Short mmCIF file of C-alpha atoms and ligand atoms in Angstrom, two decimals:
data_model
loop_
_atom_site.label_atom_id
_atom_site.label_comp_id
_atom_site.label_asym_id
_atom_site.label_seq_id
_atom_site.Cartn_x
_atom_site.Cartn_y
_atom_site.Cartn_z
CA MET A 1 87.08 1.96 -122.58
CA ARG A 2 88.14 -1.05 -124.94
CA ASN A 3 90.51 -3.36 -124.09
CA ILE A 4 93.67 -2.17 -126.43
CA LYS A 5 95.92 -4.86 -124.77
CA PRO A 6 96.37 -8.72 -125.66
CA ILE A 7 94.10 -11.00 -123.78
CA ILE A 8 96.44 -13.84 -121.89
CA ASP A 9 94.08 -16.55 -121.08
CA PRO A 10 95.46 -20.29 -120.48
CA SER A 11 91.92 -21.25 -121.13
CA ARG A 12 91.72 -20.09 -125.05
CA PRO A 13 93.69 -21.53 -127.88
CA LYS A 14 96.99 -19.93 -128.19
CA VAL A 15 98.53 -17.94 -131.16
CA TYR A 16 102.17 -17.18 -131.31
CA ILE A 17 103.32 -14.02 -133.96
CA GLU A 18 106.77 -13.22 -134.96
CA THR A 19 107.49 -9.99 -136.74
CA TYR A 20 110.11 -9.34 -139.46
CA GLY A 21 110.09 -6.28 -141.56
CA CYS A 22 109.21 -2.71 -141.28
CA GLN A 23 106.72 -0.96 -138.86
CA MET A 24 103.77 -1.22 -140.81
CA ASN A 25 103.95 -5.27 -140.62
CA VAL A 26 104.27 -4.43 -136.63
CA ASN A 27 100.94 -2.79 -136.93
CA ASP A 28 99.86 -5.76 -139.14
CA SER A 29 100.45 -8.25 -136.83
CA GLU A 30 98.50 -6.39 -134.47
CA VAL A 31 95.42 -6.31 -136.61
CA ILE A 32 96.26 -9.96 -137.19
CA LEU A 33 95.78 -10.48 -133.05
CA SER A 34 92.34 -8.50 -133.17
CA ILE A 35 91.13 -10.54 -135.94
CA LEU A 36 92.08 -13.88 -134.26
CA GLN A 37 91.37 -12.58 -130.48
CA GLU A 38 87.56 -11.82 -131.84
CA GLU A 39 87.67 -15.50 -133.17
CA GLY A 40 88.14 -16.66 -129.77
CA TYR A 41 92.06 -17.17 -129.50
CA ALA A 42 94.52 -15.55 -127.00
CA LEU A 43 98.02 -14.66 -127.50
CA THR A 44 100.83 -16.18 -125.86
CA GLU A 45 104.93 -15.35 -126.21
CA SER A 46 106.33 -19.17 -126.14
CA MET A 47 106.25 -21.15 -129.21
CA ASP A 48 106.14 -24.17 -127.24
CA GLU A 49 102.33 -23.49 -126.03
CA ALA A 50 101.03 -22.16 -129.12
CA ASP A 51 98.21 -24.12 -131.14
CA VAL A 52 98.86 -21.53 -133.81
CA ILE A 53 102.41 -20.30 -134.45
CA LEU A 54 102.39 -17.33 -137.45
CA ALA A 55 105.55 -15.36 -139.01
CA ASN A 56 104.59 -12.10 -140.85
CA THR A 57 106.95 -11.71 -142.94
CA CYS A 58 109.44 -9.56 -144.97
CA SER A 59 110.55 -9.87 -148.99
CA ILE A 60 112.54 -6.55 -149.33
CA ARG A 61 115.84 -8.53 -149.34
CA ASP A 62 116.92 -11.80 -150.32
CA ASN A 63 118.53 -12.08 -146.95
CA ALA A 64 115.07 -11.51 -145.24
CA GLU A 65 113.17 -14.35 -146.81
CA GLN A 66 116.06 -16.57 -146.09
CA ARG A 67 115.92 -16.15 -142.63
CA ILE A 68 112.30 -17.23 -142.89
CA TRP A 69 112.76 -20.30 -144.20
CA GLY A 70 115.43 -20.86 -141.64
CA ARG A 71 112.45 -20.37 -138.86
CA ILE A 72 109.75 -22.69 -140.68
CA ASP A 73 112.88 -25.41 -139.70
CA GLN A 74 112.18 -24.68 -136.48
CA PHE A 75 108.37 -24.27 -136.19
CA LYS A 76 108.13 -27.68 -137.67
CA LEU A 77 110.31 -28.89 -134.71
CA GLN A 78 106.96 -27.53 -132.60
CA LYS A 79 104.61 -29.77 -134.88
CA ARG A 80 106.87 -33.05 -134.17
CA LYS A 81 106.34 -32.11 -130.30
CA ARG A 82 103.13 -32.00 -130.59
CA ASP A 83 99.90 -32.94 -132.58
CA GLY A 84 97.83 -30.53 -134.26
CA VAL A 85 100.20 -27.40 -133.93
CA ILE A 86 99.28 -24.87 -137.30
CA ILE A 87 102.34 -22.94 -139.06
CA GLY A 88 101.59 -20.17 -141.24
CA ILE A 89 102.97 -17.83 -142.74
CA VAL A 90 101.62 -14.58 -143.45
CA GLY A 91 102.79 -11.02 -145.03
CA CYS A 92 104.87 -10.07 -147.69
CA MET A 93 106.82 -13.35 -148.35
CA ALA A 94 103.24 -15.23 -148.19
CA GLU A 95 102.37 -13.19 -151.05
CA ARG A 96 105.60 -13.65 -153.13
CA LEU A 97 105.90 -17.13 -152.50
CA LYS A 98 102.61 -18.52 -152.73
CA ASP A 99 101.88 -21.86 -153.53
CA LYS A 100 105.92 -22.56 -153.02
CA LEU A 101 105.45 -22.26 -149.03
CA LEU A 102 102.14 -23.76 -149.18
CA GLU A 103 104.51 -27.09 -149.88
CA ALA A 104 106.39 -26.18 -146.40
CA VAL A 105 103.51 -24.95 -144.26
CA ASP A 106 99.95 -25.37 -143.13
CA LEU A 107 98.38 -21.69 -144.01
CA VAL A 108 99.57 -18.94 -146.36
CA ALA A 109 98.11 -15.56 -146.14
CA GLY A 110 99.00 -12.43 -148.03
CA PRO A 111 98.43 -8.61 -146.42
CA ASP A 112 95.40 -7.87 -147.77
CA SER A 113 93.57 -11.32 -146.56
CA TYR A 114 93.81 -11.12 -142.63
CA ARG A 115 90.15 -10.62 -142.68
CA SER A 116 89.85 -14.41 -143.26
CA LEU A 117 92.63 -15.61 -141.01
CA PRO A 118 89.24 -17.30 -138.74
CA GLU A 119 87.92 -19.21 -141.97
CA LEU A 120 90.86 -20.50 -142.95
CA LEU A 121 92.19 -21.89 -139.79
CA ARG A 122 88.98 -23.52 -139.43
CA ALA A 123 89.19 -25.17 -142.86
CA ILE A 124 92.44 -26.80 -142.12
CA ARG A 125 93.63 -30.33 -142.07
CA PRO A 126 96.35 -32.28 -142.29
CA ASP A 127 96.58 -32.98 -145.80
CA ASN A 128 94.84 -29.80 -146.65
CA PRO A 129 96.41 -26.46 -146.18
CA GLN A 130 95.05 -23.37 -146.89
CA ILE A 131 96.00 -20.02 -148.72
CA ASN A 132 94.52 -16.76 -149.68
CA VAL A 133 96.79 -14.41 -151.44
CA LEU A 134 94.30 -12.50 -153.26
CA LEU A 135 95.32 -8.16 -153.11
CA SER A 136 92.54 -5.48 -153.01
CA HIS A 137 92.11 -2.12 -153.92
CA GLU A 138 89.82 -1.14 -150.80
CA GLU A 139 90.78 -3.32 -147.61
CA THR A 140 92.46 -0.79 -145.11
CA TYR A 141 91.26 -2.78 -142.38
CA ALA A 142 89.99 0.60 -140.92
CA GLU A 143 87.55 -0.49 -138.26
CA ILE A 144 89.51 -2.73 -136.66
CA SER A 145 91.20 -2.04 -133.38
CA PRO A 146 94.95 -3.17 -133.75
CA VAL A 147 95.83 -4.96 -130.78
CA ARG A 148 98.72 -3.13 -128.75
CA LEU A 149 101.55 -5.65 -128.93
CA ASP A 150 104.50 -2.52 -127.88
CA LYS A 151 105.64 -3.48 -124.54
CA ASN A 152 105.74 0.29 -122.58
CA GLY A 153 102.46 1.57 -123.61
CA VAL A 154 103.89 4.90 -124.81
CA SER A 155 104.43 4.77 -128.31
CA ALA A 156 101.66 3.50 -131.03
CA PHE A 157 101.43 2.76 -134.70
CA ILE A 158 98.29 3.49 -136.74
CA SER A 159 98.60 2.48 -140.80
CA ILE A 160 97.10 5.72 -142.47
CA MET A 161 97.34 4.01 -145.80
CA ARG A 162 98.46 0.82 -147.56
CA GLY A 163 100.31 -0.43 -151.06
CA CYS A 164 102.29 1.53 -152.76
CA ASN A 165 101.83 3.04 -156.72
CA ASN A 166 105.38 3.79 -157.27
CA VAL A 167 106.85 0.82 -158.65
CA CYS A 168 110.56 1.73 -157.89
CA SER A 169 112.46 -0.71 -160.04
CA TYR A 170 114.40 -2.38 -157.31
CA CYS A 171 111.39 -2.47 -155.03
CA VAL A 172 109.08 -5.38 -154.29
CA VAL A 173 106.42 -4.12 -152.07
CA PRO A 174 104.06 -2.91 -154.67
CA TYR A 175 104.11 -6.46 -156.22
CA THR A 176 103.42 -7.80 -152.25
CA ARG A 177 101.11 -5.03 -150.78
CA GLY A 178 99.41 -3.95 -153.63
CA ALA A 179 98.13 -1.00 -155.18
CA GLU A 180 97.87 2.53 -152.72
CA ARG A 181 94.73 3.14 -150.95
CA SER A 182 93.98 5.23 -148.31
CA ARG A 183 91.99 4.92 -145.44
CA GLU A 184 88.99 6.78 -143.78
CA PRO A 185 90.06 9.66 -142.20
CA GLN A 186 87.50 9.56 -139.21
CA SER A 187 88.47 5.82 -138.20
CA ILE A 188 92.35 7.11 -138.00
CA LEU A 189 91.09 9.89 -135.73
CA ARG A 190 89.31 7.64 -133.64
CA GLU A 191 92.15 5.13 -133.71
CA ALA A 192 94.44 8.12 -132.70
CA GLN A 193 91.97 9.17 -129.93
CA GLU A 194 91.73 5.55 -128.29
CA ILE A 195 95.54 5.41 -128.42
CA TYR A 196 95.42 8.62 -126.35
CA ALA A 197 92.82 7.73 -124.04
CA ASN A 198 94.81 4.46 -123.34
CA GLY A 199 97.42 6.22 -121.60
CA TYR A 200 99.70 6.41 -125.33
CA LYS A 201 101.88 9.79 -125.42
CA GLU A 202 103.26 8.98 -129.17
CA VAL A 203 101.22 8.29 -132.19
CA THR A 204 103.57 7.59 -135.39
CA LEU A 205 101.09 7.80 -139.03
CA LEU A 206 102.78 4.93 -140.80
CA GLY A 207 102.07 4.51 -144.85
CA GLN A 208 104.97 3.70 -147.90
CA ASN A 209 104.62 7.00 -148.88
CA VAL A 210 102.52 9.29 -146.45
CA ASP A 211 102.87 12.47 -148.99
CA SER A 212 100.50 11.08 -151.58
CA TYR A 213 97.62 9.83 -148.21
CA PHE A 214 94.10 11.45 -149.96
CA TRP A 215 90.99 10.99 -149.17
CA LYS A 216 88.28 11.41 -151.97
CA ASP A 217 85.07 12.13 -150.02
CA LYS A 218 82.83 11.11 -152.86
CA GLU A 219 80.02 12.89 -151.75
CA ASN A 220 81.50 16.14 -150.62
CA PRO A 221 85.06 17.12 -152.27
CA ALA A 222 84.77 19.94 -149.71
CA ASN A 223 85.60 16.96 -147.27
CA ASN A 224 88.76 15.44 -149.13
CA VAL A 225 91.96 15.24 -146.85
CA ASN A 226 95.31 15.50 -147.68
CA PHE A 227 98.37 14.33 -145.67
CA ALA A 228 99.04 17.71 -144.16
CA GLN A 229 95.36 18.08 -143.03
CA LEU A 230 95.28 14.74 -141.51
CA LEU A 231 98.26 15.79 -139.77
CA GLU A 232 96.75 18.77 -138.34
CA MET A 233 93.48 16.72 -137.59
CA VAL A 234 95.64 13.88 -135.52
CA ALA A 235 97.72 16.55 -133.86
CA LYS A 236 94.74 18.48 -132.74
CA ILE A 237 93.61 15.88 -130.50
CA SER A 238 96.24 17.19 -127.75
CA PRO A 239 98.94 19.22 -127.39
CA GLU A 240 100.19 16.38 -125.02
CA LEU A 241 100.32 13.79 -127.62
CA ARG A 242 103.22 13.38 -129.88
CA VAL A 243 102.63 12.96 -134.02
CA ARG A 244 105.54 11.42 -135.75
CA PHE A 245 104.94 9.77 -139.31
CA SER A 246 107.09 8.04 -141.91
CA THR A 247 107.67 6.99 -144.50
CA SER A 248 108.26 10.71 -146.76
CA HIS A 249 108.91 10.18 -150.28
CA PRO A 250 111.20 13.22 -151.53
CA LYS A 251 109.33 13.37 -154.92
CA ASP A 252 106.28 14.29 -152.81
CA ILE A 253 106.75 15.80 -149.65
CA SER A 254 104.83 19.06 -149.96
CA ASP A 255 105.73 22.63 -148.46
CA GLU A 256 102.15 22.52 -146.73
CA VAL A 257 103.47 19.20 -144.69
CA ILE A 258 106.28 21.22 -143.84
CA TYR A 259 104.29 24.36 -143.07
CA THR A 260 101.90 22.44 -140.96
CA MET A 261 105.02 20.64 -139.06
CA ALA A 262 106.07 23.77 -138.01
CA MET A 263 102.91 24.98 -136.89
CA TYR A 264 102.54 22.42 -134.11
CA ASP A 265 104.85 21.96 -131.15
CA ASN A 266 103.13 18.32 -130.79
CA ILE A 267 104.41 17.26 -134.35
CA CYS A 268 108.20 16.09 -133.70
CA LYS A 269 110.36 17.44 -136.06
CA HIS A 270 111.97 14.63 -137.88
CA ILE A 271 111.43 13.45 -141.53
CA HIS A 272 112.84 9.79 -143.08
CA LEU A 273 113.44 11.04 -146.35
CA PRO A 274 114.92 8.15 -148.14
CA VAL A 275 117.30 9.66 -150.68
CA GLN A 276 118.31 5.84 -152.02
CA SER A 277 121.72 7.42 -154.33
CA GLY A 278 123.38 10.76 -154.79
CA SER A 279 123.64 9.86 -159.06
CA SER A 280 121.28 11.42 -160.53
CA ILE A 281 121.59 8.64 -163.27
CA MET A 282 121.20 5.75 -160.51
CA LEU A 283 117.95 7.77 -159.09
CA GLU A 284 116.39 7.87 -162.86
CA LYS A 285 117.48 3.81 -162.86
CA MET A 286 115.49 3.60 -159.83
CA ARG A 287 112.71 5.40 -160.96
CA ARG A 288 112.32 7.29 -158.19
CA LYS A 289 111.41 10.20 -160.01
CA TYR A 290 113.43 12.83 -158.53
CA ASN A 291 117.30 13.84 -159.03
CA ARG A 292 120.07 14.91 -157.06
CA GLU A 293 119.16 18.73 -157.37
CA TRP A 294 115.40 18.21 -156.67
CA TYR A 295 116.74 16.06 -153.61
CA LEU A 296 119.08 18.69 -151.66
CA GLU A 297 116.11 21.67 -152.61
CA ARG A 298 113.52 19.87 -150.75
CA VAL A 299 116.10 19.65 -147.79
CA LYS A 300 117.12 23.16 -147.82
CA LYS A 301 113.37 23.70 -147.78
CA ILE A 302 112.64 21.81 -144.54
CA ARG A 303 115.56 23.30 -143.25
CA SER A 304 114.62 27.09 -144.09
CA VAL A 305 111.14 26.57 -142.60
CA ILE A 306 112.43 24.01 -139.81
CA PRO A 307 116.15 24.73 -138.96
CA ASP A 308 116.87 21.75 -136.64
CA CYS A 309 114.73 19.29 -138.25
CA GLY A 310 115.86 15.95 -137.82
CA ILE A 311 116.41 14.26 -140.94
CA THR A 312 116.92 10.38 -141.47
CA THR A 313 117.22 8.14 -144.92
CA ASP A 314 117.90 5.27 -146.48
CA VAL A 315 120.82 4.51 -149.00
CA ILE A 316 121.20 1.79 -150.97
CA ALA A 317 125.07 0.88 -152.41
CA GLY A 318 125.70 -1.31 -155.76
CA PHE A 319 122.42 -0.83 -157.84
CA CYS A 320 122.67 -2.06 -161.79
CA GLY A 321 125.49 -0.39 -163.14
CA GLU A 322 126.84 1.47 -160.58
CA THR A 323 129.82 3.34 -161.39
CA GLU A 324 132.79 4.91 -159.05
CA GLN A 325 131.54 7.86 -159.56
CA ASP A 326 128.00 7.27 -158.82
CA HIS A 327 128.83 5.68 -155.61
CA LYS A 328 131.16 9.04 -154.92
CA ASP A 329 127.82 11.06 -155.30
CA THR A 330 126.22 9.42 -152.95
CA LEU A 331 129.32 10.30 -150.46
CA THR A 332 129.03 13.60 -151.63
CA LEU A 333 125.54 13.71 -150.82
CA MET A 334 125.56 12.65 -147.38
CA GLU A 335 128.81 15.16 -146.71
CA GLU A 336 126.16 17.71 -148.15
CA VAL A 337 122.85 16.59 -146.45
CA VAL A 338 124.71 15.65 -143.27
CA PHE A 339 121.90 13.14 -142.11
CA ASP A 340 121.24 12.23 -138.23
CA SER A 341 121.00 8.64 -139.36
CA ALA A 342 120.75 6.16 -142.10
CA PHE A 343 119.33 2.68 -143.15
CA MET A 344 121.72 1.69 -145.63
CA PHE A 345 121.41 -2.11 -147.65
CA ALA A 346 123.48 -3.54 -150.58
CA TYR A 347 121.52 -3.92 -153.49
CA SER A 348 119.49 -7.31 -153.27
CA GLU A 349 117.95 -8.09 -156.62
CA ARG A 350 113.96 -9.45 -156.14
CA PRO A 351 112.31 -11.71 -158.73
CA GLY A 352 109.64 -9.60 -160.71
CA THR A 353 111.07 -6.49 -160.05
CA LEU A 354 111.56 -3.87 -162.87
CA ALA A 355 115.14 -3.96 -162.28
CA SER A 356 115.16 -7.47 -162.34
CA ARG A 357 113.84 -7.72 -165.83
CA LYS A 358 115.75 -4.87 -167.30
CA TYR A 359 119.24 -4.37 -165.56
CA PRO A 360 121.55 -6.77 -164.90
CA ASP A 361 122.99 -7.26 -161.09
CA ASP A 362 126.19 -6.91 -162.30
CA ILE A 363 127.99 -5.09 -159.20
CA PRO A 364 130.14 -8.16 -158.00
CA TYR A 365 129.42 -8.46 -154.54
CA GLU A 366 132.86 -7.19 -152.87
CA THR A 367 132.18 -4.10 -154.49
CA LYS A 368 128.97 -3.72 -153.08
CA THR A 369 130.35 -4.58 -150.03
CA LYS A 370 133.03 -2.30 -150.00
CA ARG A 371 130.89 0.75 -151.31
CA LEU A 372 128.31 -0.39 -148.17
CA ASN A 373 131.58 -0.06 -145.73
CA GLU A 374 132.79 3.29 -147.25
CA ILE A 375 128.72 4.50 -146.75
CA ILE A 376 128.17 3.52 -143.46
CA GLU A 377 131.78 4.44 -142.30
CA LEU A 378 131.03 7.86 -143.43
CA GLN A 379 127.09 7.87 -141.91
CA GLY A 380 129.21 7.09 -138.42
CA ARG A 381 131.00 10.12 -139.26
CA MET A 382 128.01 12.48 -140.01
CA SER A 383 126.03 10.97 -137.41
CA LEU A 384 128.53 12.25 -134.63
CA LYS A 385 128.85 15.89 -136.72
CA SER A 386 125.25 15.99 -136.09
CA ASN A 387 124.97 15.16 -132.65
CA GLU A 388 127.66 17.27 -131.65
CA LYS A 389 125.62 20.69 -133.11
CA GLU A 390 123.38 19.60 -130.25
CA VAL A 391 125.49 20.47 -127.33
CA GLY A 392 124.28 23.18 -125.46
CA ARG A 393 120.85 23.00 -126.89
CA ARG A 394 117.61 22.03 -124.89
CA LEU A 395 115.54 19.45 -125.84
CA LYS A 396 111.95 17.72 -124.63
CA VAL A 397 112.31 13.99 -124.19
CA LEU A 398 109.53 11.49 -123.98
CA VAL A 399 111.20 9.29 -121.48
CA GLU A 400 110.81 5.07 -122.63
CA GLY A 401 112.08 3.76 -119.60
CA PRO A 402 115.55 3.28 -117.63
CA SER A 403 119.09 3.30 -119.68
CA LYS A 404 120.10 -0.08 -120.81
CA ARG A 405 123.83 0.74 -118.99
CA ASN A 406 122.81 2.43 -116.15
CA PRO A 407 119.49 2.26 -114.01
CA ASP A 408 119.91 5.31 -112.63
CA GLU A 409 119.55 6.83 -115.82
CA LEU A 410 116.65 7.33 -118.26
CA CYS A 411 116.53 7.55 -122.09
CA GLY A 412 114.12 8.30 -124.39
CA ARG A 413 113.79 10.30 -127.72
CA ALA A 414 113.57 14.06 -128.53
CA GLY A 415 111.61 15.53 -131.03
CA ASN A 416 114.38 15.40 -133.91
CA TYR A 417 114.60 11.19 -132.93
CA LYS A 418 117.86 11.48 -131.32
CA MET A 419 118.45 8.96 -128.24
CA CYS A 420 118.69 11.11 -125.37
CA VAL A 421 120.33 9.90 -121.82
CA PHE A 422 119.92 11.73 -118.85
CA PRO A 423 119.68 10.98 -114.60
CA SER A 424 116.59 9.96 -113.56
CA ARG A 425 114.64 11.75 -110.60
CA GLY A 426 111.91 8.52 -110.60
CA GLU A 427 109.88 9.51 -113.63
CA LYS A 428 108.22 7.03 -115.42
CA ALA A 429 107.90 5.89 -119.18
CA GLY A 430 105.76 8.27 -120.81
CA ASP A 431 106.65 11.22 -118.75
CA TYR A 432 108.34 14.45 -120.49
CA CYS A 433 111.47 15.83 -119.36
CA GLU A 434 113.41 18.77 -120.09
CA VAL A 435 116.96 17.84 -120.71
CA GLU A 436 120.15 19.78 -121.99
CA VAL A 437 122.97 18.07 -124.25
CA THR A 438 126.37 18.27 -122.47
CA SER A 439 128.19 15.66 -124.96
CA VAL A 440 127.68 12.88 -128.08
CA THR A 441 128.20 9.93 -129.41
CA PRO A 442 127.51 8.84 -132.94
CA ALA A 443 124.31 6.98 -131.72
CA THR A 444 123.34 9.30 -128.07
CA LEU A 445 122.76 12.76 -126.67
CA LEU A 446 123.89 12.56 -122.95
CA CYS A 447 121.82 15.35 -121.16
CA LYS A 448 121.57 16.81 -117.68
CA ARG A 449 118.27 18.09 -116.32
CA ILE A 450 117.14 21.91 -116.52
CA ASP A 451 113.12 20.81 -115.20
N1 5AD B 501 117.62 -3.97 -152.65
C1 5AD B 501 118.23 -3.19 -151.00
N2 5AD B 501 117.18 -2.78 -150.33
C2 5AD B 501 116.16 -2.08 -150.88
N3 5AD B 501 115.15 -1.52 -150.26
C3 5AD B 501 114.26 -1.70 -151.03
N4 5AD B 501 114.18 -2.39 -151.95
C4 5AD B 501 115.74 -2.76 -152.00
C5 5AD B 501 116.69 -3.58 -152.87
N5 5AD B 501 116.09 -4.92 -153.33
C6 5AD B 501 115.59 -0.66 -149.08
C7 5AD B 501 115.39 0.83 -150.01
C8 5AD B 501 114.32 1.15 -149.07
C9 5AD B 501 114.08 0.42 -147.76
C10 5AD B 501 112.72 0.17 -146.79
O1 5AD B 501 114.80 -0.76 -148.02
O2 5AD B 501 116.26 2.07 -149.13
O3 5AD B 501 113.88 2.84 -148.84
FE1 SF4 B 502 107.30 -3.56 -144.89
FE2 SF4 B 502 108.69 -3.89 -147.41
FE3 SF4 B 502 108.87 -5.94 -145.88
FE4 SF4 B 502 106.67 -5.93 -147.09
S1 SF4 B 502 108.55 -6.16 -148.23
S2 SF4 B 502 107.46 -6.55 -144.72
S3 SF4 B 502 106.70 -3.65 -146.76
S4 SF4 B 502 109.80 -3.57 -145.52
#
């Protein structure tokens, strides 16, 4: 069996990688490490002994980028301590800022250029930094087996597609990750089987918009694969292997996907369905291509087929021109849906996006913050309400490890993605336990054992 864990070898040159942003970036770091291990590098978890220091970066909001500039200053201190240390910025911020970053570091590589990293590293000289930010229409790193960077060997991520064709007006991703392309299904299946053979119990299929996954077989259209079919193929690997996916787009999530979820016990009953706003006027300006009613209908459909399906979301406060009424529409939608949890953000204008060109970023900082705080406060109440419904329910939990607060207790997620805490009987990460929910907090289900 192929080794999918990092090589730790003091005799090899060492690479240190910090990852920012989304799960796709985490998976990209695993691809990068795979490429660099082939080139003779080994991983180090200490920046102080690294020959190459990489930051895999995120551009989604301005504060994500500001953080990286701070880290670059820290990395540079290593250069003063040791000769020959290479500093590289890869990922979305590399793609967005290109030459501007090249003034500060030795290496700049965008999300589609990781195969050229060995060549770039070899070409670097003190006064000759290297850059590759070409975007591709084909690159999916399909046959590269990522070196797994997770700590517990239970849950792994598989990128099934790259890029995004949606051009939501606020979003920088289409510019940093390029056009959408789907990965060949057999390579996805092979990777999922490899993960399972290595003892993993959960895979999450990743894409900016998994519902638009589509593999076109050039020779035989009967072999075309859509997302629902891919999900089923992965679910069939083993009933012991849980399958998750992220992110779904409200405009694209199909009935076929919802029915496929319902058919297989090992497809987790959780959908991350970013709403962004509850106001149809804002949704139109955001170019989300659905309105409030459409979103609510999709939620209704999901719950009619899978009554206890976990639904989580993303919300943006203070988008361009957002009125008090638009904001209230977001709050009432949140109250109507009762999301299990949400990622909530203040709008951050990104240079080059449609919104930055077309609409002034006109909501004052104080108003954005006030609205965001109202959204966060409401979601806290909704999370509690959603968790309270779980009291008395029986759930199957995949153990992640000991609970942080009490070593005699275990923690892990139920299929609906809720975090459960319950008494340990010596089980380890990767075991399944049956529990019953006895009480809740907004973030956790407290459970007793029933197995
Ligand atoms: N400002 C604030 N939040 C944003 N997101 C994407 N772009 C922006 C932006 N410019 C949020 C969206 C998306 C999540 C990944 O990040 O809610 O779903
Ligand atoms: Fe991920 Fe988007 Fe950040 Fe890129 S900009 S790392 S795609 S969250």
